[in-house]
Coordinates of C-alpha atoms and ligand atoms in Angstrom, one line a residue:
M192 CA 0.0 0.0 0.0
T193 CA 1.4 3.4 -1.0
D194 CA 1.1 6.4 1.4
K195 CA -1.0 8.5 -1.0
V196 CA -4.4 7.5 -2.3
I197 CA -5.0 7.8 -6.0
Y198 CA -8.8 8.4 -6.0
L199 CA -10.4 7.4 -9.2
D200 CA -13.9 6.7 -7.8
N201 CA -15.4 10.1 -8.0
N202 CA -18.8 8.7 -9.2
A203 CA -19.1 7.1 -5.8
T204 CA -18.3 10.3 -3.9
T205 CA -16.0 13.3 -4.1
R206 CA -13.6 15.2 -1.9
V207 CA -15.2 18.4 -0.4
D208 CA -13.8 21.5 -2.0
D209 CA -11.8 23.7 0.5
K210 CA -13.9 26.7 -0.5
V211 CA -17.1 24.7 0.2
L212 CA -15.9 23.8 3.6
E213 CA -14.8 27.4 4.4
A214 CA -18.3 28.6 3.4
M215 CA -19.9 26.1 5.7
L216 CA -17.8 26.5 8.8
P217 CA -19.4 29.7 10.3
F218 CA -22.8 27.9 10.2
L219 CA -21.4 24.9 12.0
K220 CA -20.0 27.1 14.7
D221 CA -21.1 30.6 15.5
E222 CA -24.1 31.1 13.2
Y223 CA -26.1 28.3 14.7
A224 CA -29.6 29.9 14.8
N225 CA -32.7 28.2 13.6
P226 CA -33.4 30.0 10.3
S227 CA -37.2 30.1 11.1
S228 CA -36.6 32.2 14.3
M229 CA -37.8 35.8 14.3
Y230 CA -34.8 37.5 16.0
E231 CA -31.9 39.3 14.1
F232 CA -29.4 36.5 15.0
A233 CA -31.4 34.1 12.9
K234 CA -31.4 36.4 9.8
H235 CA -27.8 35.3 9.0
A236 CA -28.9 31.7 8.7
S237 CA -32.1 32.5 6.7
N238 CA -30.2 34.8 4.4
A239 CA -27.5 32.2 3.8
I240 CA -30.3 29.8 2.7
K241 CA -31.7 32.4 0.4
D242 CA -28.3 33.0 -1.1
A243 CA -27.7 29.3 -1.6
R244 CA -31.1 28.9 -3.2
V245 CA -30.2 31.6 -5.8
K246 CA -26.9 29.8 -6.6
V247 CA -28.7 26.4 -7.0
K248 CA -31.4 28.1 -9.1
E249 CA -28.7 29.5 -11.4
F250 CA -27.0 26.1 -11.5
F251 CA -30.2 24.6 -12.9
N252 CA -31.0 27.7 -14.9
A253 CA -34.5 27.6 -13.3
Q254 CA -36.9 30.5 -13.6
S255 CA -37.4 31.1 -9.9
E256 CA -35.8 30.2 -6.5
K257 CA -39.3 28.9 -5.6
E258 CA -38.6 26.0 -7.9
I259 CA -35.7 24.8 -5.8
L260 CA -36.2 22.3 -2.9
F261 CA -33.3 21.3 -0.6
T262 CA -33.1 17.6 0.2
S263 CA -30.7 15.3 2.0
C264 CA -29.3 13.4 -1.1
G265 CA -30.0 12.2 -4.6
S266 CA -32.1 9.3 -3.4
E267 CA -34.4 11.7 -1.5
S268 CA -34.6 14.0 -4.5
A269 CA -35.7 11.0 -6.7
N270 CA -38.2 9.6 -4.1
T271 CA -39.7 13.1 -3.6
A272 CA -40.1 13.7 -7.3
I273 CA -41.6 10.3 -8.1
R274 CA -43.8 9.8 -5.1
G275 CA -44.8 13.4 -5.1
V276 CA -45.9 13.5 -8.8
L277 CA -47.7 10.1 -8.6
N278 CA -49.6 11.2 -5.4
M279 CA -50.9 14.3 -7.3
N280 CA -52.1 12.2 -10.2
K281 CA -53.7 9.2 -8.5
N282 CA -55.9 8.3 -11.5
K283 CA -52.9 7.6 -13.7
K284 CA -51.1 4.3 -13.1
H285 CA -48.4 4.1 -15.9
I286 CA -44.8 5.0 -15.4
I287 CA -41.8 4.7 -17.7
T288 CA -38.1 4.4 -16.8
S289 CA -35.0 2.8 -18.2
K290 CA -33.3 -0.5 -17.3
V291 CA -30.1 1.2 -16.3
E292 CA -31.3 3.7 -13.7
H293 CA -29.8 3.9 -10.2
P294 CA -31.3 1.6 -7.5
C295 CA -33.0 4.7 -5.9
V296 CA -35.3 4.8 -8.9
L297 CA -35.4 1.1 -9.9
N298 CA -36.2 -0.2 -6.4
L299 CA -38.8 2.4 -5.8
Y300 CA -40.5 1.4 -9.0
Q301 CA -40.5 -2.2 -8.0
T302 CA -42.3 -1.2 -4.8
L303 CA -44.8 0.9 -6.8
E304 CA -45.5 -2.1 -9.1
K305 CA -46.6 -4.0 -6.1
Q306 CA -49.0 -1.1 -5.3
G307 CA -50.7 -1.4 -8.7
Y308 CA -48.6 0.7 -11.1
T309 CA -47.5 -0.6 -14.5
V310 CA -43.9 0.2 -15.2
D311 CA -42.2 0.1 -18.6
Y312 CA -38.4 -0.4 -18.4
I313 CA -36.8 0.9 -21.6
G314 CA -33.7 -0.9 -22.8
V315 CA -30.4 0.3 -24.0
N316 CA -28.1 -0.8 -26.9
S317 CA -24.7 -2.4 -26.6
V318 CA -23.0 0.9 -25.9
G319 CA -25.6 2.0 -23.3
E320 CA -27.7 4.4 -25.5
L321 CA -31.4 4.5 -24.7
D322 CA -33.8 3.0 -27.2
L323 CA -35.8 6.1 -28.1
E324 CA -38.2 4.3 -30.4
Q325 CA -39.2 2.0 -27.5
L326 CA -39.6 5.0 -25.3
S327 CA -41.9 6.7 -27.8
E328 CA -44.0 3.6 -28.2
A329 CA -44.4 3.3 -24.4
V330 CA -45.8 6.8 -23.8
N331 CA -49.6 6.7 -23.6
D332 CA -52.6 8.7 -22.2
D333 CA -52.3 6.9 -18.8
T334 CA -48.6 7.8 -18.4
A335 CA -48.2 9.9 -15.3
L336 CA -44.4 10.0 -15.2
V337 CA -41.3 9.3 -17.2
S338 CA -38.0 9.2 -15.3
I339 CA -34.8 8.9 -17.2
M340 CA -31.3 9.6 -15.8
Y341 CA -29.1 12.3 -17.4
A342 CA -25.8 10.4 -17.1
N343 CA -25.3 6.8 -16.0
N344 CA -23.3 6.3 -12.9
E345 CA -21.5 3.2 -14.1
T346 CA -20.8 4.1 -17.7
G347 CA -21.1 7.9 -17.8
V348 CA -23.3 7.6 -20.9
I349 CA -25.4 10.7 -21.4
N350 CA -29.1 10.5 -22.4
P351 CA -30.4 13.0 -25.0
I352 CA -32.7 14.7 -22.4
Q353 CA -34.1 17.4 -24.6
K354 CA -35.0 14.9 -27.3
I355 CA -36.6 12.6 -24.8
S356 CA -38.6 15.5 -23.4
E357 CA -39.9 16.4 -26.9
I358 CA -40.9 12.7 -27.5
I359 CA -42.8 12.6 -24.2
K360 CA -44.6 15.9 -24.6
E361 CA -45.6 15.1 -28.2
K362 CA -47.3 11.9 -27.1
N363 CA -48.7 13.1 -23.8
P364 CA -48.3 16.8 -22.8
Q365 CA -49.6 16.0 -19.3
A366 CA -47.0 13.4 -18.5
K367 CA -44.3 14.7 -16.1
F368 CA -40.6 14.2 -16.8
F369 CA -38.2 13.6 -13.9
V370 CA -34.4 13.5 -14.6
D371 CA -32.0 12.1 -12.1
A372 CA -29.0 14.4 -12.9
V373 CA -26.9 13.2 -9.9
Q374 CA -24.0 12.1 -12.2
A375 CA -24.4 15.0 -14.7
A376 CA -24.1 17.8 -12.1
G377 CA -20.7 19.4 -12.2
K378 CA -19.8 17.6 -15.4
V379 CA -22.2 19.0 -18.1
P380 CA -24.5 22.0 -18.0
L381 CA -28.0 21.4 -16.4
D382 CA -30.3 23.8 -18.2
V383 CA -33.8 22.7 -17.1
Q384 CA -35.5 25.3 -19.4
E385 CA -33.6 24.3 -22.5
L386 CA -33.8 20.6 -21.7
G387 CA -37.6 20.9 -21.1
V388 CA -37.8 18.8 -17.9
D389 CA -40.4 19.1 -15.1
L390 CA -38.2 17.8 -12.2
M391 CA -34.5 17.3 -11.8
G392 CA -32.5 15.9 -8.9
I393 CA -28.9 16.4 -7.8
S394 CA -26.7 15.3 -4.9
G395 CA -24.0 17.5 -3.3
H396 CA -21.4 14.8 -2.5
K397 CA -21.0 13.9 -6.2
F398 CA -19.6 17.4 -7.0
H399 CA -17.5 18.4 -4.0
A400 CA -20.1 19.3 -1.4
P401 CA -20.5 17.1 1.6
K402 CA -22.6 14.0 1.9
G403 CA -26.1 14.7 3.3
V404 CA -27.4 17.4 1.0
G405 CA -29.1 17.5 -2.3
A406 CA -31.6 19.5 -4.3
L407 CA -34.7 19.0 -6.5
Y408 CA -35.8 21.3 -9.2
I409 CA -39.6 21.3 -9.5
N410 CA -41.0 23.3 -12.4
S411 CA -43.6 25.9 -11.1
K412 CA -46.3 24.1 -13.1
T413 CA -45.6 20.8 -11.5
L414 CA -47.4 20.0 -8.2
I415 CA -46.1 17.4 -5.7
T416 CA -47.1 16.1 -2.3
P417 CA -44.3 16.2 0.4
L418 CA -42.4 13.1 1.4
I419 CA -41.8 14.5 4.9
I420 CA -44.8 16.0 6.6
G421 CA -44.5 18.4 9.5
G422 CA -43.5 22.0 9.7
H423 CA -43.8 24.7 7.1
Q424 CA -40.2 24.6 5.9
E425 CA -39.4 24.5 2.2
R426 CA -42.8 26.0 1.4
G427 CA -44.5 23.0 3.0
K428 CA -42.7 20.6 0.5
R429 CA -40.2 19.2 3.0
A430 CA -40.7 19.5 6.8
G431 CA -37.7 19.6 9.2
T432 CA -35.4 22.4 10.3
E433 CA -33.1 23.3 7.4
N434 CA -29.6 21.9 7.4
V435 CA -28.1 25.4 7.0
P436 CA -24.3 24.6 6.8
Y437 CA -24.9 21.8 4.2
I438 CA -27.3 24.0 2.2
V439 CA -24.7 26.7 2.2
G440 CA -22.1 24.1 1.1
L441 CA -24.3 23.0 -1.7
G442 CA -24.8 26.5 -3.0
E443 CA -21.1 27.1 -3.0
A444 CA -20.4 23.8 -4.8
C445 CA -23.0 24.7 -7.4
D446 CA -21.3 28.1 -7.9
I447 CA -17.9 26.6 -8.2
A448 CA -19.0 23.8 -10.5
A449 CA -20.8 26.2 -12.8
H450 CA -17.5 28.0 -13.4
H451 CA -15.6 24.7 -13.8
L452 CA -17.5 23.0 -16.6
K453 CA -15.0 24.0 -19.2
Y454 CA -12.2 22.4 -17.2
E455 CA -14.2 19.2 -16.9
A456 CA -14.8 19.2 -20.7
T457 CA -11.1 19.8 -21.5
E458 CA -8.6 18.8 -18.8
V459 CA -10.6 16.1 -17.0
K460 CA -11.5 14.6 -20.3
R461 CA -7.9 14.7 -21.6
L462 CA -6.7 12.8 -18.5
R463 CA -9.6 10.3 -18.8
D464 CA -8.8 9.8 -22.5
K465 CA -5.1 9.3 -21.7
L466 CA -6.0 6.7 -19.1
E467 CA -8.3 4.9 -21.5
A468 CA -5.8 5.0 -24.4
G469 CA -3.0 3.7 -22.2
I470 CA -5.2 0.8 -21.0
L471 CA -6.5 -0.1 -24.4
K472 CA -3.0 0.0 -25.9
N473 CA -1.1 -1.9 -23.3
I474 CA -3.5 -4.6 -22.2
Y475 CA -4.8 -7.1 -24.7
N476 CA -8.5 -7.7 -24.8
A477 CA -9.5 -4.8 -22.7
R478 CA -12.7 -3.4 -24.1
L479 CA -14.3 0.1 -23.7
N480 CA -17.8 -1.0 -22.7
T481 CA -19.4 2.3 -24.0
G482 CA -17.7 2.3 -27.4
I483 CA -18.5 5.6 -29.2
A484 CA -21.4 6.6 -27.0
N485 CA -21.6 10.2 -25.7
R486 CA -20.3 10.3 -22.1
V487 CA -19.6 12.7 -19.3
P488 CA -15.9 13.7 -19.4
N489 CA -14.7 12.0 -16.2
T490 CA -15.9 8.4 -16.6
T491 CA -14.5 5.3 -18.3
N492 CA -15.8 1.7 -18.0
I493 CA -13.4 -0.9 -19.2
G494 CA -13.9 -4.7 -19.4
F495 CA -10.8 -6.9 -18.9
E496 CA -11.6 -10.3 -20.4
Y497 CA -11.2 -13.4 -18.3
V498 CA -10.3 -11.5 -15.1
E499 CA -12.4 -11.1 -11.9
G500 CA -13.1 -7.4 -11.3
E501 CA -12.9 -7.8 -7.5
L502 CA -9.4 -9.1 -7.9
I503 CA -8.4 -6.2 -10.0
L504 CA -9.8 -3.8 -7.3
L505 CA -7.9 -5.6 -4.5
H506 CA -4.6 -5.3 -6.4
L507 CA -5.3 -1.7 -7.3
S508 CA -6.2 -1.0 -3.6
D509 CA -2.8 -2.5 -2.5
M510 CA -1.2 0.2 -4.7
G511 CA -3.4 2.9 -3.2
I512 CA -5.6 3.2 -6.3
C513 CA -9.4 3.5 -5.7
A514 CA -11.8 2.4 -8.5
S515 CA -15.0 0.5 -8.7
S516 CA -16.4 -2.7 -10.3
G517 CA -20.0 -1.4 -10.3
S518 CA -22.0 1.4 -8.7
A519 CA -21.0 2.1 -5.1
C520 CA -24.3 0.6 -3.9
T521 CA -23.7 -2.8 -5.5
S522 CA -19.9 -3.1 -5.0
G523 CA -19.1 -6.0 -2.7
S524 CA -21.7 -8.1 -4.5
L525 CA -20.5 -10.5 -7.1
E526 CA -23.7 -10.1 -9.2
P527 CA -22.8 -8.6 -12.5
S528 CA -24.0 -5.0 -12.8
H529 CA -27.6 -4.5 -14.0
V530 CA -26.3 -1.7 -16.3
L531 CA -23.7 -3.9 -18.1
R532 CA -26.2 -6.7 -18.3
A533 CA -28.7 -4.4 -20.0
M534 CA -26.0 -3.5 -22.5
N535 CA -25.3 -7.2 -23.1
V536 CA -21.6 -6.9 -22.3
P537 CA -20.2 -10.4 -23.1
F538 CA -19.9 -12.8 -20.2
T539 CA -16.1 -12.9 -20.7
A540 CA -15.8 -9.2 -19.8
I541 CA -18.8 -8.4 -17.6
H542 CA -17.2 -9.8 -14.4
G543 CA -13.9 -8.0 -15.2
S544 CA -15.4 -4.5 -15.8
I545 CA -13.9 -1.6 -13.9
R546 CA -15.1 2.0 -13.6
F547 CA -12.5 4.7 -13.3
S548 CA -14.0 8.1 -12.5
L549 CA -11.8 11.2 -12.4
S550 CA -12.3 14.7 -10.9
K551 CA -10.7 18.1 -11.0
Y552 CA -8.3 16.9 -8.4
T553 CA -6.9 14.0 -10.6
T554 CA -3.4 14.7 -11.8
E555 CA -1.4 13.6 -14.8
K556 CA 1.1 11.9 -12.5
E557 CA -1.6 9.8 -11.1
I558 CA -2.9 8.7 -14.5
D559 CA 0.7 7.9 -15.6
Y560 CA 1.1 5.8 -12.5
V561 CA -2.1 3.8 -13.0
N562 CA -1.1 3.3 -16.7
S563 CA 2.3 2.0 -15.6
V564 CA 1.0 -0.5 -13.0
L565 CA -2.2 -1.8 -14.4
P566 CA -0.8 -4.0 -17.3
G567 CA 1.3 -5.9 -14.6
I568 CA -1.8 -6.4 -12.4
I569 CA -3.9 -7.8 -15.2
E570 CA -1.0 -10.1 -16.4
K571 CA -0.5 -11.4 -12.9
I572 CA -4.2 -12.2 -12.5
R573 CA -4.5 -13.7 -15.9
N574 CA -1.5 -16.0 -15.2
L575 CA -3.7 -17.6 -12.5
S576 CA -6.8 -17.9 -14.6
P577 CA -8.3 -21.3 -15.5
Y578 CA -8.9 -19.9 -19.0
Q579 CA -5.3 -20.2 -20.2
D580 CA -6.2 -21.7 -23.6
E581 CA -8.7 -18.9 -24.3
L582 CA -6.2 -16.2 -23.2
A583 CA -3.4 -17.7 -25.4
Q584 CA -5.8 -17.6 -28.3
L585 CA -6.7 -13.9 -27.6
K586 CA -3.1 -13.0 -27.3
K587 CA -2.3 -14.6 -30.6
Q588 CA -5.2 -12.8 -32.3
K589 CA -4.0 -9.5 -30.9
S590 CA -0.4 -9.9 -32.1
L591 CA -1.5 -10.9 -35.7
Ligands
LIG612 N1 -28.6 8.6 -8.9 C1 -27.4 8.3 -9.4 C2 -27.2 8.3 -10.9 C3 -26.3 8.0 -8.6 O1 -25.2 7.7 -9.1 C4 -26.5 8.0 -7.1 C5 -25.5 7.7 -6.2 O2 -24.5 7.0 -6.6 C6 -27.8 8.4 -6.7 C7 -28.8 8.7 -7.6 C8 -28.1 8.5 -5.2 O3 -27.5 9.6 -4.6 P1 -27.3 9.7 -3.1 O4 -26.2 8.7 -2.7 O5 -26.9 11.1 -2.8 O6 -28.6 9.3 -2.5

């Protein structure tokens, strides 16, 4: 184990930006008032929430601060959006989603199916792109809600949100469109007006705010019921005393991220591409699972044939390198990822697929180090593989 951690698991969570922490600290210490209190001391806290709401509103390019709801995480944003919309439209029982959504959406839909809803799960092709024709055919007059993620957490593949919105609204203008943008926030612009979405969720810890805070954009024409019932906070849409320091942190992270998108699209992408090119050049039968699909700039998902992904992760971990073999919620389980299964990644590669996800803190030196040690790790594991004949064949094909 090396002293320093090389953290290439930023789709699981990210390091808190120093400026975010700095902005939060006063509200963890001296400015501890309850923002709902009447006295002057509480004004600092309530004004800080107001300022943060403006920053988050700008991050989404929403029309009004009233369209922003603070939550505790991406899962809460999704649950609030989905349950809230369905509760307001109780006569409609049809929902559409994709097969590659995060468990916070998929598992909720499984629960809703048991409660009488019909759910259509739209498939993806071999590089992870959504089947838009299937989606269009699925929308009908009974459709209450469509929820499609902006970018996939395991592959980084971006869905054409604007086009999807047009398809939905053409077939059923009343159907609501929720977008889980947890993996898009801080990586690509989130312009809810241009994209034409009704609800969009984000999670602070995926873009350098702390864990425990998120937000949900709710278009002013979209009505929802609250998930948490109690006091009047968040305009009655989420009860509970506001988490002032974390809301301030989220606002700051949104502000920073909005000014950092160009760096993501250029420098983070350049390092991701360098890592990818190094792996594909130096390791035979490594496959880029997403092929030519449009992706967020920080993510690569590579399948190493005839190698167990968990073994790769253990060897990488011994060298201080953090990556993932599935989404954070499923790692530790040996079940192949539902995302890669939906893409029909061949069985020879599905168990050996690794996600590397970079951030603005990733350095060239770190990428060079990973590229220098990974071929040796794969070679070592393959030498112990029971598939020696198949591997010899693959090696021969590669050198032809
Ligand atoms: N949606 C996506 C695409 C995610 O990647 C995640 C977390 O990995 C979530 C939702 C859930 O976010 P949180 O962990 O903040 O609940």
